[in-house]
Amino acid sequence: IGPRSYLVLRGDYIRFARTFSYDAVATTVSTIPSGSFPVTDTRTYTTIPFGLGVGVALNSRRTIEGEVGFLYAFSVIDESGSMGSYGSYHSRMDGSGWGLWLALRPRIYVTDAIVLAPEFSGRFLSVGEFQDQNGRMLSGFRMDFRGVSVGATLTITFSR
C-alpha cells in the first residue's frame, strides 16, 4: 500500500505573564515632583492558535509522516495593576493573525503495540491588529510565534 493522506486538526494554548513593580513619581500640574508611589503592573499574553491541515503517511506501516497546515490565532493582552493610593486599572486588547505549521514525524516501532514518534516541527505565526474595547488600535505591535520545536509521542495499542 502506498502513501496515505489524512486530515489534521490542531489546537494550542500559549500563555505567559510578566509583572513589573516600581516606584513612580507624582507631579503637580506644573510637573514639579511631589513624591512617589508604588506601582505593580501585570501583563498577561494569551494566544490560542487553531490549525487545519493535511498529513501524509509514506507507507502502510506509517514509518514516516509529514504534516502541513494553516493556522488562525486569537490573542488577548490583559493588563492590570495598582498605583498605591491612586487606585487600580485594567485594560484588555484583542488581536488575531494567520500562520503556517510544518511537521515531520518518524515512527519507531518498539513492538507491534508500542510506537515512539519523535516530532520535529516549525511554526510561523504572527498576531497583530490589536484593539481595545472602544475600538482603538494598538499600532506597530505584533506578537510573533516562530520557531522550531521537538517533541515525542508514545503510543500503546491494546488488543482485545
mmCIF file with all atom_site columns, C-alpha atoms in Angstrom:
data_model
loop_
_atom_site.group_PDB
_atom_site.id
_atom_site.type_symbol
_atom_site.label_atom_id
_atom_site.label_alt_id
_atom_site.label_comp_id
_atom_site.label_asym_id
_atom_site.label_entity_id
_atom_site.label_seq_id
_atom_site.pdbx_PDB_ins_code
_atom_site.Cartn_x
_atom_site.Cartn_y
_atom_site.Cartn_z
_atom_site.occupancy
_atom_site.B_iso_or_equiv
_atom_site.pdbx_formal_charge
_atom_site.auth_seq_id
_atom_site.auth_comp_id
_atom_site.auth_asym_id
_atom_site.auth_atom_id
_atom_site.pdbx_PDB_model_num
ATOM 1   C CA . ILE A 1 1   ? 0.000   0.000  0.000  1.00 0.00 ? 1   ILE A CA 1
ATOM 2   C CA . GLY A 1 2   ? 1.355   3.404  -0.949 1.00 0.00 ? 2   GLY A CA 1
ATOM 3   C CA . PRO A 1 3   ? 1.134   6.837  0.696  1.00 0.00 ? 3   PRO A CA 1
ATOM 4   C CA . ARG A 1 4   ? -1.984  7.673  2.716  1.00 0.00 ? 4   ARG A CA 1
ATOM 5   C CA . SER A 1 5   ? -3.212  11.165 3.489  1.00 0.00 ? 5   SER A CA 1
ATOM 6   C CA . TYR A 1 6   ? -5.289  12.310 6.439  1.00 0.00 ? 6   TYR A CA 1
ATOM 7   C CA . LEU A 1 7   ? -6.908  15.487 7.772  1.00 0.00 ? 7   LEU A CA 1
ATOM 8   C CA . VAL A 1 8   ? -5.212  17.241 10.712 1.00 0.00 ? 8   VAL A CA 1
ATOM 9   C CA . LEU A 1 9   ? -6.985  19.473 13.239 1.00 0.00 ? 9   LEU A CA 1
ATOM 10  C CA . ARG A 1 10  ? -4.565  21.143 15.620 1.00 0.00 ? 10  ARG A CA 1
ATOM 11  C CA . GLY A 1 11  ? -5.030  23.396 18.636 1.00 0.00 ? 11  GLY A CA 1
ATOM 12  C CA . ASP A 1 12  ? -2.578  25.014 21.036 1.00 0.00 ? 12  ASP A CA 1
ATOM 13  C CA . TYR A 1 13  ? -2.727  27.238 24.087 1.00 0.00 ? 13  TYR A CA 1
ATOM 14  C CA . ILE A 1 14  ? 0.117   29.715 24.692 1.00 0.00 ? 14  ILE A CA 1
ATOM 15  C CA . ARG A 1 15  ? 0.176   31.910 27.803 1.00 0.00 ? 15  ARG A CA 1
ATOM 16  C CA . PHE A 1 16  ? 2.804   33.911 29.626 1.00 0.00 ? 16  PHE A CA 1
ATOM 17  C CA . ALA A 1 17  ? 2.725   36.770 32.102 1.00 0.00 ? 17  ALA A CA 1
ATOM 18  C CA . ARG A 1 18  ? 5.079   39.465 33.339 1.00 0.00 ? 18  ARG A CA 1
ATOM 19  C CA . THR A 1 19  ? 4.844   41.546 36.485 1.00 0.00 ? 19  THR A CA 1
ATOM 20  C CA . PHE A 1 20  ? 6.669   44.826 36.962 1.00 0.00 ? 20  PHE A CA 1
ATOM 21  C CA . SER A 1 21  ? 6.994   46.608 40.294 1.00 0.00 ? 21  SER A CA 1
ATOM 22  C CA . TYR A 1 22  ? 8.475   50.083 40.586 1.00 0.00 ? 22  TYR A CA 1
ATOM 23  C CA . ASP A 1 23  ? 8.085   53.470 42.242 1.00 0.00 ? 23  ASP A CA 1
ATOM 24  C CA . ALA A 1 24  ? 6.527   56.192 40.091 1.00 0.00 ? 24  ALA A CA 1
ATOM 25  C CA . VAL A 1 25  ? 6.966   59.907 40.640 1.00 0.00 ? 25  VAL A CA 1
ATOM 26  C CA . ALA A 1 26  ? 3.873   62.012 41.306 1.00 0.00 ? 26  ALA A CA 1
ATOM 27  C CA . THR A 1 27  ? 3.932   65.540 39.891 1.00 0.00 ? 27  THR A CA 1
ATOM 28  C CA . THR A 1 28  ? 1.897   68.674 40.323 1.00 0.00 ? 28  THR A CA 1
ATOM 29  C CA . VAL A 1 29  ? 0.009   70.323 37.454 1.00 0.00 ? 29  VAL A CA 1
ATOM 30  C CA . SER A 1 30  ? 3.173   72.309 36.672 1.00 0.00 ? 30  SER A CA 1
ATOM 31  C CA . THR A 1 31  ? 5.169   68.995 36.510 1.00 0.00 ? 31  THR A CA 1
ATOM 32  C CA . ILE A 1 32  ? 7.041   69.584 39.762 1.00 0.00 ? 32  ILE A CA 1
ATOM 33  C CA . PRO A 1 33  ? 7.776   66.269 41.555 1.00 0.00 ? 33  PRO A CA 1
ATOM 34  C CA . SER A 1 34  ? 5.650   65.943 44.677 1.00 0.00 ? 34  SER A CA 1
ATOM 35  C CA . GLY A 1 35  ? 6.506   62.458 45.929 1.00 0.00 ? 35  GLY A CA 1
ATOM 36  C CA . SER A 1 36  ? 6.408   58.851 44.809 1.00 0.00 ? 36  SER A CA 1
ATOM 37  C CA . PHE A 1 37  ? 4.010   55.895 44.959 1.00 0.00 ? 37  PHE A CA 1
ATOM 38  C CA . PRO A 1 38  ? 4.378   52.139 44.353 1.00 0.00 ? 38  PRO A CA 1
ATOM 39  C CA . VAL A 1 39  ? 3.145   50.657 41.053 1.00 0.00 ? 39  VAL A CA 1
ATOM 40  C CA . THR A 1 40  ? 2.590   46.995 40.265 1.00 0.00 ? 40  THR A CA 1
ATOM 41  C CA . ASP A 1 41  ? 1.734   46.173 36.653 1.00 0.00 ? 41  ASP A CA 1
ATOM 42  C CA . THR A 1 42  ? 0.896   42.674 35.391 1.00 0.00 ? 42  THR A CA 1
ATOM 43  C CA . ARG A 1 43  ? 0.555   41.868 31.695 1.00 0.00 ? 43  ARG A CA 1
ATOM 44  C CA . THR A 1 44  ? -0.758  38.506 30.562 1.00 0.00 ? 44  THR A CA 1
ATOM 45  C CA . TYR A 1 45  ? -0.428  37.432 26.930 1.00 0.00 ? 45  TYR A CA 1
ATOM 46  C CA . THR A 1 46  ? -2.682  34.573 25.765 1.00 0.00 ? 46  THR A CA 1
ATOM 47  C CA . THR A 1 47  ? -2.786  33.130 22.256 1.00 0.00 ? 47  THR A CA 1
ATOM 48  C CA . ILE A 1 48  ? -4.947  30.258 21.018 1.00 0.00 ? 48  ILE A CA 1
ATOM 49  C CA . PRO A 1 49  ? -3.968  29.013 17.542 1.00 0.00 ? 49  PRO A CA 1
ATOM 50  C CA . PHE A 1 50  ? -6.210  26.600 15.637 1.00 0.00 ? 50  PHE A CA 1
ATOM 51  C CA . GLY A 1 51  ? -4.959  24.720 12.615 1.00 0.00 ? 51  GLY A CA 1
ATOM 52  C CA . LEU A 1 52  ? -6.352  22.804 9.680  1.00 0.00 ? 52  LEU A CA 1
ATOM 53  C CA . GLY A 1 53  ? -4.009  20.822 7.524  1.00 0.00 ? 53  GLY A CA 1
ATOM 54  C CA . VAL A 1 54  ? -3.152  17.614 5.810  1.00 0.00 ? 54  VAL A CA 1
ATOM 55  C CA . GLY A 1 55  ? -0.798  14.819 6.762  1.00 0.00 ? 55  GLY A CA 1
ATOM 56  C CA . VAL A 1 56  ? 0.793   12.126 4.638  1.00 0.00 ? 56  VAL A CA 1
ATOM 57  C CA . ALA A 1 57  ? 1.927   8.695  5.810  1.00 0.00 ? 57  ALA A CA 1
ATOM 58  C CA . LEU A 1 58  ? 4.542   7.498  3.351  1.00 0.00 ? 58  LEU A CA 1
ATOM 59  C CA . ASN A 1 59  ? 3.871   3.743  3.567  1.00 0.00 ? 59  ASN A CA 1
ATOM 60  C CA . SER A 1 60  ? 1.434   1.216  5.046  1.00 0.00 ? 60  SER A CA 1
ATOM 61  C CA . ARG A 1 61  ? 3.251   0.972  8.411  1.00 0.00 ? 61  ARG A CA 1
ATOM 62  C CA . ARG A 1 62  ? 3.321   4.773  8.642  1.00 0.00 ? 62  ARG A CA 1
ATOM 63  C CA . THR A 1 63  ? 7.033   4.830  9.493  1.00 0.00 ? 63  THR A CA 1
ATOM 64  C CA . ILE A 1 64  ? 7.324   8.460  8.357  1.00 0.00 ? 64  ILE A CA 1
ATOM 65  C CA . GLU A 1 65  ? 4.581   11.099 8.492  1.00 0.00 ? 65  GLU A CA 1
ATOM 66  C CA . GLY A 1 66  ? 4.629   14.690 7.339  1.00 0.00 ? 66  GLY A CA 1
ATOM 67  C CA . GLU A 1 67  ? 2.100   17.443 8.039  1.00 0.00 ? 67  GLU A CA 1
ATOM 68  C CA . VAL A 1 68  ? 1.459   20.940 6.766  1.00 0.00 ? 68  VAL A CA 1
ATOM 69  C CA . GLY A 1 69  ? -1.364  23.265 7.728  1.00 0.00 ? 69  GLY A CA 1
ATOM 70  C CA . PHE A 1 70  ? -2.684  26.783 8.086  1.00 0.00 ? 70  PHE A CA 1
ATOM 71  C CA . LEU A 1 71  ? -3.180  28.467 11.461 1.00 0.00 ? 71  LEU A CA 1
ATOM 72  C CA . TYR A 1 72  ? -5.594  31.115 12.673 1.00 0.00 ? 72  TYR A CA 1
ATOM 73  C CA . ALA A 1 73  ? -4.918  32.564 16.123 1.00 0.00 ? 73  ALA A CA 1
ATOM 74  C CA . PHE A 1 74  ? -6.860  34.729 18.537 1.00 0.00 ? 74  PHE A CA 1
ATOM 75  C CA . SER A 1 75  ? -4.830  36.665 21.131 1.00 0.00 ? 75  SER A CA 1
ATOM 76  C CA . VAL A 1 76  ? -5.587  38.682 24.246 1.00 0.00 ? 76  VAL A CA 1
ATOM 77  C CA . ILE A 1 77  ? -3.318  41.124 26.072 1.00 0.00 ? 77  ILE A CA 1
ATOM 78  C CA . ASP A 1 78  ? -4.657  41.689 29.569 1.00 0.00 ? 78  ASP A CA 1
ATOM 79  C CA . GLU A 1 79  ? -3.078  44.409 31.719 1.00 0.00 ? 79  GLU A CA 1
ATOM 80  C CA . SER A 1 80  ? -3.940  45.217 35.307 1.00 0.00 ? 80  SER A CA 1
ATOM 81  C CA . GLY A 1 81  ? -2.219  46.947 38.129 1.00 0.00 ? 81  GLY A CA 1
ATOM 82  C CA . SER A 1 82  ? -2.327  49.119 41.190 1.00 0.00 ? 82  SER A CA 1
ATOM 83  C CA . MET A 1 83  ? -0.919  52.575 41.797 1.00 0.00 ? 83  MET A CA 1
ATOM 84  C CA . GLY A 1 84  ? -0.809  52.767 45.575 1.00 0.00 ? 84  GLY A CA 1
ATOM 85  C CA . SER A 1 85  ? -3.354  55.219 46.959 1.00 0.00 ? 85  SER A CA 1
ATOM 86  C CA . TYR A 1 86  ? -4.178  56.406 43.384 1.00 0.00 ? 86  TYR A CA 1
ATOM 87  C CA . GLY A 1 87  ? -6.221  53.264 42.665 1.00 0.00 ? 87  GLY A CA 1
ATOM 88  C CA . SER A 1 88  ? -6.025  50.464 40.151 1.00 0.00 ? 88  SER A CA 1
ATOM 89  C CA . TYR A 1 89  ? -6.517  49.939 36.436 1.00 0.00 ? 89  TYR A CA 1
ATOM 90  C CA . HIS A 1 90  ? -7.380  47.230 33.935 1.00 0.00 ? 90  HIS A CA 1
ATOM 91  C CA . SER A 1 91  ? -7.291  47.068 30.137 1.00 0.00 ? 91  SER A CA 1
ATOM 92  C CA . ARG A 1 92  ? -7.711  44.374 27.522 1.00 0.00 ? 92  ARG A CA 1
ATOM 93  C CA . MET A 1 93  ? -6.732  44.269 23.855 1.00 0.00 ? 93  MET A CA 1
ATOM 94  C CA . ASP A 1 94  ? -7.747  41.596 21.352 1.00 0.00 ? 94  ASP A CA 1
ATOM 95  C CA . GLY A 1 95  ? -5.919  40.649 18.169 1.00 0.00 ? 95  GLY A CA 1
ATOM 96  C CA . SER A 1 96  ? -5.708  37.928 15.567 1.00 0.00 ? 96  SER A CA 1
ATOM 97  C CA . GLY A 1 97  ? -3.323  36.552 12.986 1.00 0.00 ? 97  GLY A CA 1
ATOM 98  C CA . TRP A 1 98  ? -2.515  33.858 10.457 1.00 0.00 ? 98  TRP A CA 1
ATOM 99  C CA . GLY A 1 99  ? 0.299   31.376 10.114 1.00 0.00 ? 99  GLY A CA 1
ATOM 100 C CA . LEU A 1 100 ? 1.617   28.043 8.910  1.00 0.00 ? 100 LEU A CA 1
ATOM 101 C CA . TRP A 1 101 ? 2.977   24.901 10.556 1.00 0.00 ? 101 TRP A CA 1
ATOM 102 C CA . LEU A 1 102 ? 5.093   22.029 9.248  1.00 0.00 ? 102 LEU A CA 1
ATOM 103 C CA . ALA A 1 103 ? 5.887   18.745 11.000 1.00 0.00 ? 103 ALA A CA 1
ATOM 104 C CA . LEU A 1 104 ? 7.910   15.603 10.317 1.00 0.00 ? 104 LEU A CA 1
ATOM 105 C CA . ARG A 1 105 ? 7.360   12.551 12.484 1.00 0.00 ? 105 ARG A CA 1
ATOM 106 C CA . PRO A 1 106 ? 9.354   9.321  12.054 1.00 0.00 ? 106 PRO A CA 1
ATOM 107 C CA . ARG A 1 107 ? 7.656   6.411  13.822 1.00 0.00 ? 107 ARG A CA 1
ATOM 108 C CA . ILE A 1 108 ? 9.849   3.908  15.636 1.00 0.00 ? 108 ILE A CA 1
ATOM 109 C CA . TYR A 1 109 ? 8.108   0.580  16.236 1.00 0.00 ? 109 TYR A CA 1
ATOM 110 C CA . VAL A 1 110 ? 9.448   -0.830 19.504 1.00 0.00 ? 110 VAL A CA 1
ATOM 111 C CA . THR A 1 111 ? 6.939   -3.701 19.175 1.00 0.00 ? 111 THR A CA 1
ATOM 112 C CA . ASP A 1 112 ? 3.752   -4.059 17.122 1.00 0.00 ? 112 ASP A CA 1
ATOM 113 C CA . ALA A 1 113 ? 1.850   -2.489 20.034 1.00 0.00 ? 113 ALA A CA 1
ATOM 114 C CA . ILE A 1 114 ? 4.335   0.215  21.153 1.00 0.00 ? 114 ILE A CA 1
ATOM 115 C CA . VAL A 1 115 ? 5.328   3.089  18.884 1.00 0.00 ? 115 VAL A CA 1
ATOM 116 C CA . LEU A 1 116 ? 7.641   6.011  19.712 1.00 0.00 ? 116 LEU A CA 1
ATOM 117 C CA . ALA A 1 117 ? 7.274   9.013  17.413 1.00 0.00 ? 117 ALA A CA 1
ATOM 118 C CA . PRO A 1 118 ? 9.666   11.963 17.800 1.00 0.00 ? 118 PRO A CA 1
ATOM 119 C CA . GLU A 1 119 ? 8.297   15.113 16.152 1.00 0.00 ? 119 GLU A CA 1
ATOM 120 C CA . PHE A 1 120 ? 10.274  17.899 14.530 1.00 0.00 ? 120 PHE A CA 1
ATOM 121 C CA . SER A 1 121 ? 8.062   20.860 13.707 1.00 0.00 ? 121 SER A CA 1
ATOM 122 C CA . GLY A 1 122 ? 8.146   24.512 12.834 1.00 0.00 ? 122 GLY A CA 1
ATOM 123 C CA . ARG A 1 123 ? 5.563   27.226 13.316 1.00 0.00 ? 123 ARG A CA 1
ATOM 124 C CA . PHE A 1 124 ? 5.356   30.598 11.613 1.00 0.00 ? 124 PHE A CA 1
ATOM 125 C CA . LEU A 1 125 ? 2.641   32.711 13.228 1.00 0.00 ? 125 LEU A CA 1
ATOM 126 C CA . SER A 1 126 ? 2.262   36.466 13.564 1.00 0.00 ? 126 SER A CA 1
ATOM 127 C CA . VAL A 1 127 ? -0.555  38.127 15.535 1.00 0.00 ? 127 VAL A CA 1
ATOM 128 C CA . GLY A 1 128 ? -1.346  41.825 15.324 1.00 0.00 ? 128 GLY A CA 1
ATOM 129 C CA . GLU A 1 129 ? -4.139  44.343 14.741 1.00 0.00 ? 129 GLU A CA 1
ATOM 130 C CA . PHE A 1 130 ? -4.836  44.620 18.463 1.00 0.00 ? 130 PHE A CA 1
ATOM 131 C CA . GLN A 1 131 ? -7.698  46.835 19.574 1.00 0.00 ? 131 GLN A CA 1
ATOM 132 C CA . ASP A 1 132 ? -9.321  47.643 22.899 1.00 0.00 ? 132 ASP A CA 1
ATOM 133 C CA . GLN A 1 133 ? -12.991 47.552 23.911 1.00 0.00 ? 133 GLN A CA 1
ATOM 134 C CA . ASN A 1 134 ? -13.529 51.034 22.441 1.00 0.00 ? 134 ASN A CA 1
ATOM 135 C CA . GLY A 1 135 ? -12.107 50.099 19.033 1.00 0.00 ? 135 GLY A CA 1
ATOM 136 C CA . ARG A 1 136 ? -8.796  51.944 19.487 1.00 0.00 ? 136 ARG A CA 1
ATOM 137 C CA . MET A 1 137 ? -5.990  50.205 17.589 1.00 0.00 ? 137 MET A CA 1
ATOM 138 C CA . LEU A 1 138 ? -2.546  49.417 19.001 1.00 0.00 ? 138 LEU A CA 1
ATOM 139 C CA . SER A 1 139 ? -0.294  50.367 16.094 1.00 0.00 ? 139 SER A CA 1
ATOM 140 C CA . GLY A 1 140 ? 3.160   48.980 15.405 1.00 0.00 ? 140 GLY A CA 1
ATOM 141 C CA . PHE A 1 141 ? 2.866   45.979 17.733 1.00 0.00 ? 141 PHE A CA 1
ATOM 142 C CA . ARG A 1 142 ? 2.915   42.306 16.694 1.00 0.00 ? 142 ARG A CA 1
ATOM 143 C CA . MET A 1 143 ? 3.483   39.078 18.587 1.00 0.00 ? 143 MET A CA 1
ATOM 144 C CA . ASP A 1 144 ? 5.483   36.546 16.605 1.00 0.00 ? 144 ASP A CA 1
ATOM 145 C CA . PHE A 1 145 ? 5.420   32.844 17.397 1.00 0.00 ? 145 PHE A CA 1
ATOM 146 C CA . ARG A 1 146 ? 8.053   31.490 15.062 1.00 0.00 ? 146 ARG A CA 1
ATOM 147 C CA . GLY A 1 147 ? 10.413  28.681 15.740 1.00 0.00 ? 147 GLY A CA 1
ATOM 148 C CA . VAL A 1 148 ? 11.277  25.031 15.785 1.00 0.00 ? 148 VAL A CA 1
ATOM 149 C CA . SER A 1 149 ? 10.102  22.543 18.369 1.00 0.00 ? 149 SER A CA 1
ATOM 150 C CA . VAL A 1 150 ? 10.936  18.956 19.185 1.00 0.00 ? 150 VAL A CA 1
ATOM 151 C CA . GLY A 1 151 ? 8.563   16.597 20.936 1.00 0.00 ? 151 GLY A CA 1
ATOM 152 C CA . ALA A 1 152 ? 7.701   12.932 21.201 1.00 0.00 ? 152 ALA A CA 1
ATOM 153 C CA . THR A 1 153 ? 4.615   10.761 21.324 1.00 0.00 ? 153 THR A CA 1
ATOM 154 C CA . LEU A 1 154 ? 4.385   7.297  22.830 1.00 0.00 ? 154 LEU A CA 1
ATOM 155 C CA . THR A 1 155 ? 1.503   5.168  21.518 1.00 0.00 ? 155 THR A CA 1
ATOM 156 C CA . ILE A 1 156 ? 0.488   1.886  23.150 1.00 0.00 ? 156 ILE A CA 1
ATOM 157 C CA . THR A 1 157 ? -2.142  -0.205 21.399 1.00 0.00 ? 157 THR A CA 1
ATOM 158 C CA . PHE A 1 158 ? -4.145  -2.706 23.450 1.00 0.00 ? 158 PHE A CA 1
ATOM 159 C CA . SER A 1 159 ? -5.657  -5.728 21.698 1.00 0.00 ? 159 SER A CA 1
ATOM 160 C CA . ARG A 1 160 ? -8.924  -7.354 22.694 1.00 0.00 ? 160 ARG A CA 1
#
